[in-house]
Amino acid sequence: GMAVGLWILVYVIAGSVVPAFVQRVRVEPTESSRERPYIENNIAATRDAYGLSDVEQVTYDWTQDLSSEVLAENLGTMENIRLWDPATIQESYRSTQAFRSFYEIGDVDVDRYLVDGEPTEVMLAARDLNTEGIRNPTWEATHLIYTNGYGVVSAPANDKNGSGDPELLTEDIPVRPDPVIADLVGDLEPRIYFGESKTGYVIVNTEVSDPTADVTDVAESAAEGQSEDEVVVTTYDGADGIELGSGLTGFVRKAAFSLRFGEVDPLVSGSLRPDSRVLLQRDVVSRVESVAPFLAFDHDPYLVMADGRLQYVIDAYTTSRNFPNAQRADTGGLDQASGLFGRSFNYVRNSVKATVDAYDGTITLYVVDETDPLVQAYRKAFGDLFTDVEDAPEGLADHFRYPEDLFTVQTQMWTRYHVADPADFYNGRDNWNVPQGTGATRRSGSDDPVELGPDGQELTPDDRYPSEYLLMQLPGEDDVSFVLLRPFVTATDEGSDGGQNQLRAFITADSDPDSYGELRTYLLDPGNLPDGPNLAADDIQADSEVGDQIRQLCTEKTVCTFSPPSIVPVGDSLLYIQSFLVAGTQQKKPAIENVIVNYRRPGGDSDVEIASSLRGALVKVFGEDVPTSIEDAGSGSSSASGEDEGEGTEGEGSGEEPTETLGEQESRLIDELVQAFADADAAARDGDQVAYARKIQEAADIAERLQELRDTAEAEGSAAPEGGSGGEGDGQSEGGGASEGGTSSTTVPDAPPTTTAGA
């Protein structure tokens, strides 16, 4: 008994008392110096474990001397500024491209494609099946008839049409591509049997399928009021699925499926044939998890058009909790759907890209990082499971993106582990934070604005500024790159959320094939820091002109959304760009009404300008010499007013002689003003608050241009065409009648129609 007691005493002294004594007497008095070698090892090991050892740190000499000349030198960035975010463009797609209740526009993915020969950031979404929208959800309808989604909807992220809607590149059923992308779409297989969030089973090639039928133009039939019951079905000829068979084999399989599904219908249905196939496990994430349960998968599968197929790409991760000396991962910023969320690990690599064919469910696991020892071990154990990335179909690997979840973990760790000096690390000097929130807001009528999270829903305390896929010309580079970007702000207090601090740095991860995976941190001078994204968003909301637009457009029957402000590095300067979208409470289709630019001028004041187009806002900040090619990035097919584009009165500032006399210009503007009021009146009768507000704003812009024209005419001593009528007192009155020269005069409306929207 004494021996046992002595062992217990030794255990307590050696395991608790001695370490505590050494810590208090020897370590704590000179803790920083004694901990130094261990801190150095921890920094080096943590960087290595999370793929951060080779981060290039670049000094970004932020200046406030941005000009139209610098914009012209950085057209790769300026022509690709992102106006849409996935959450808002998804609502637009749903309003215009779902067509039927049994279709759903799913998650919107950001990728890049060659559009008219130029790299373009594109927002792509599948038109998937929505079984909850089937009006008569019988077993036959749910499992035999409505079996697949169809086609994709896509649009450039940097453009809008004259109504503020996306300029669609692919749309409708059958898929109708814009000519600038037709070669890419070509003979694309549009049917989607395997996708995101698909549950349950379907049985294809049954008696209720018509193998000879063509898919009709659903867009046209929906517009003509065709019933949703008039559905043209297709047949499945993919290799996946379990064939039912005939005879005893067929009976046994039907009985087995009836037991598995808990439904008698597969056994007794007269619609099944021997060649009918049962498609199972149609959710792409659960599908890849079943073949590689030892991998963790990203929360965001993304759809790719390549090699005539629709393929879902899912980033896969190898992880370990046993990397020596490395810090445990901070997974708090991850989406809860991520395979990394809640997992304990201190090593991670994105060594595998998994793909699932949307038509036949074929799974391929491409190894993209041969240096990862874990994937090397898995390849030895399951050799036939993996494929070399060099064997990927033509063009598919070009669409591989740097993964979001890995970047989220890396940026969370980098807030501390960018510090290389052990003393600074120990004392917490120069710690950063990812900004809290997104800077996005939504308001309806006079309600207070609601802050939005990355998913477009109400902000939660855990939401941080998301990483953004951007097509841009990185500082010091001549060519555009497709990168992930995330900002860091200063962390001033222990536990500070950093939500209202200044921009300290930003980090990019390259997705281009030749430079894939390159990480760069751009460091700003701590003595001269610009506003962070939340401060920039606050400046925008406080601007008087923005406030005027809010009061005019954000009524009780509209919903206004301010997208997350995009950080745009241009040369050695920074811009914040934010889209202002308006949707009716009935139509729920958000349209970009205005684009807002926030630029901090020398002296520290923010210059916030708002216009109906990106170039229009830039012209207000930087003058008329802003490159006209930027008009394509967010001006749409027509602008609400020439003034927004910096054109002023027709012919002015363009270097060309006016093609109209002053009188002809006046007459044209009056006609446009009358038409704008007529359109506003029609919108009011239809109850379309958004169109009504847009037309009233258009009328106000035209009236302002008309007044400027008359001021110009007065300054020149003539308000009429040469050789025509005299001045206003010489025969042209606002009340009508004829002038001395015989030309008619038009009454100029000075108020909107008496009909009010919603009346």
mmCIF file of N, CA and C in Angstrom, residues 673-699 752-757:
data_model
loop_
_atom_site.group_PDB
_atom_site.id
_atom_site.type_symbol
_atom_site.label_atom_id
_atom_site.label_comp_id
_atom_site.label_asym_id
_atom_site.label_seq_id
_atom_site.Cartn_x
_atom_site.Cartn_y
_atom_site.Cartn_z
ATOM 1 N N LEU A 673 -39.625 63.540 -72.516
ATOM 2 C CA LEU A 673 -40.204 63.824 -71.206
ATOM 3 C C LEU A 673 -41.667 63.387 -71.158
ATOM 4 N N VAL A 674 -42.409 63.719 -72.208
ATOM 5 C CA VAL A 674 -43.814 63.308 -72.277
ATOM 6 C C VAL A 674 -43.919 61.782 -72.247
ATOM 7 N N GLN A 675 -43.038 61.115 -73.004
ATOM 8 C CA GLN A 675 -43.071 59.658 -73.046
ATOM 9 C C GLN A 675 -42.728 59.050 -71.688
ATOM 10 N N ALA A 676 -41.755 59.643 -70.983
ATOM 11 C CA ALA A 676 -41.378 59.130 -69.662
ATOM 12 C C ALA A 676 -42.543 59.213 -68.692
ATOM 13 N N PHE A 677 -43.274 60.347 -68.725
ATOM 14 C CA PHE A 677 -44.436 60.476 -67.852
ATOM 15 C C PHE A 677 -45.538 59.488 -68.253
ATOM 16 N N ALA A 678 -45.704 59.264 -69.556
ATOM 17 C CA ALA A 678 -46.711 58.300 -70.006
ATOM 18 C C ALA A 678 -46.355 56.887 -69.538
ATOM 19 N N ASP A 679 -45.062 56.546 -69.632
ATOM 20 C CA ASP A 679 -44.618 55.230 -69.169
ATOM 21 C C ASP A 679 -44.806 55.091 -67.661
ATOM 22 N N ALA A 680 -44.537 56.182 -66.922
ATOM 23 C CA ALA A 680 -44.736 56.153 -65.472
ATOM 24 C C ALA A 680 -46.205 55.936 -65.140
ATOM 25 N N ASP A 681 -47.084 56.593 -65.904
ATOM 26 C CA ASP A 681 -48.520 56.440 -65.682
ATOM 27 C C ASP A 681 -48.949 54.996 -65.931
ATOM 28 N N ALA A 682 -48.414 54.394 -67.000
ATOM 29 C CA ALA A 682 -48.760 53.004 -67.306
ATOM 30 C C ALA A 682 -48.261 52.065 -66.211
ATOM 31 N N ALA A 683 -47.052 52.316 -65.721
ATOM 32 C CA ALA A 683 -46.512 51.481 -64.646
ATOM 33 C C ALA A 683 -47.341 51.608 -63.379
ATOM 34 N N ALA A 684 -47.820 52.828 -63.114
ATOM 35 C CA ALA A 684 -48.651 53.041 -61.926
ATOM 36 C C ALA A 684 -49.955 52.256 -62.030
ATOM 37 N N ARG A 685 -50.552 52.258 -63.224
ATOM 38 C CA ARG A 685 -51.805 51.511 -63.404
ATOM 39 C C ARG A 685 -51.586 50.014 -63.229
ATOM 40 N N ASP A 686 -50.389 49.542 -63.617
ATOM 41 C CA ASP A 686 -50.072 48.118 -63.479
ATOM 42 C C ASP A 686 -49.631 47.755 -62.068
ATOM 43 N N GLY A 687 -49.451 48.760 -61.223
ATOM 44 C CA GLY A 687 -49.001 48.499 -59.860
ATOM 45 C C GLY A 687 -47.533 48.164 -59.756
ATOM 46 N N ASP A 688 -46.751 48.519 -60.782
ATOM 47 C CA ASP A 688 -45.312 48.232 -60.788
ATOM 48 C C ASP A 688 -44.565 49.418 -60.193
ATOM 49 N N GLN A 689 -44.325 49.366 -58.896
ATOM 50 C CA GLN A 689 -43.696 50.486 -58.201
ATOM 51 C C GLN A 689 -42.277 50.740 -58.689
ATOM 52 N N VAL A 690 -41.547 49.670 -58.995
ATOM 53 C CA VAL A 690 -40.155 49.844 -59.420
ATOM 54 C C VAL A 690 -40.087 50.575 -60.752
ATOM 55 N N ALA A 691 -40.894 50.123 -61.727
ATOM 56 C CA ALA A 691 -40.896 50.781 -63.029
ATOM 57 C C ALA A 691 -41.381 52.222 -62.908
ATOM 58 N N TYR A 692 -42.366 52.450 -62.041
ATOM 59 C CA TYR A 692 -42.867 53.814 -61.834
ATOM 60 C C TYR A 692 -41.760 54.727 -61.323
ATOM 61 N N ALA A 693 -41.045 54.269 -60.282
ATOM 62 C CA ALA A 693 -39.969 55.089 -59.718
ATOM 63 C C ALA A 693 -38.863 55.317 -60.738
ATOM 64 N N ARG A 694 -38.581 54.287 -61.547
ATOM 65 C CA ARG A 694 -37.522 54.422 -62.551
ATOM 66 C C ARG A 694 -37.899 55.472 -63.600
ATOM 67 N N LYS A 695 -39.154 55.450 -64.044
ATOM 68 C CA LYS A 695 -39.586 56.394 -65.075
ATOM 69 C C LYS A 695 -39.674 57.821 -64.542
ATOM 70 N N ILE A 696 -40.071 57.969 -63.279
ATOM 71 C CA ILE A 696 -40.092 59.304 -62.687
ATOM 72 C C ILE A 696 -38.674 59.858 -62.583
ATOM 73 N N GLN A 697 -37.723 58.991 -62.203
ATOM 74 C CA GLN A 697 -36.329 59.435 -62.149
ATOM 75 C C GLN A 697 -35.835 59.796 -63.546
ATOM 76 N N GLU A 698 -36.212 58.997 -64.538
ATOM 77 C CA GLU A 698 -35.813 59.289 -65.916
ATOM 78 C C GLU A 698 -36.384 60.632 -66.361
ATOM 79 N N ALA A 699 -37.648 60.892 -65.995
ATOM 80 C CA ALA A 699 -38.264 62.169 -66.352
ATOM 81 C C ALA A 699 -37.541 63.331 -65.690
ATOM 82 N N PRO A 752 -45.633 64.767 -62.664
ATOM 83 C CA PRO A 752 -45.970 63.417 -63.107
ATOM 84 C C PRO A 752 -47.461 63.267 -63.299
ATOM 85 N N PRO A 753 -47.906 62.179 -63.923
ATOM 86 C CA PRO A 753 -49.326 61.953 -64.138
ATOM 87 C C PRO A 753 -50.076 61.923 -62.816
ATOM 88 N N THR A 754 -51.364 62.189 -62.897
ATOM 89 C CA THR A 754 -52.169 62.240 -61.678
ATOM 90 C C THR A 754 -52.375 60.864 -61.084
ATOM 91 N N THR A 755 -52.267 59.799 -61.918
ATOM 92 C CA THR A 755 -52.386 58.448 -61.387
ATOM 93 C C THR A 755 -51.163 58.136 -60.555
ATOM 94 N N THR A 756 -51.336 57.617 -59.381
ATOM 95 C CA THR A 756 -50.192 57.274 -58.534
ATOM 96 C C THR A 756 -50.048 55.772 -58.461
ATOM 97 N N ALA A 757 -48.793 55.339 -58.322
ATOM 98 C CA ALA A 757 -48.537 53.910 -58.269
ATOM 99 C C ALA A 757 -49.232 53.296 -57.073
#
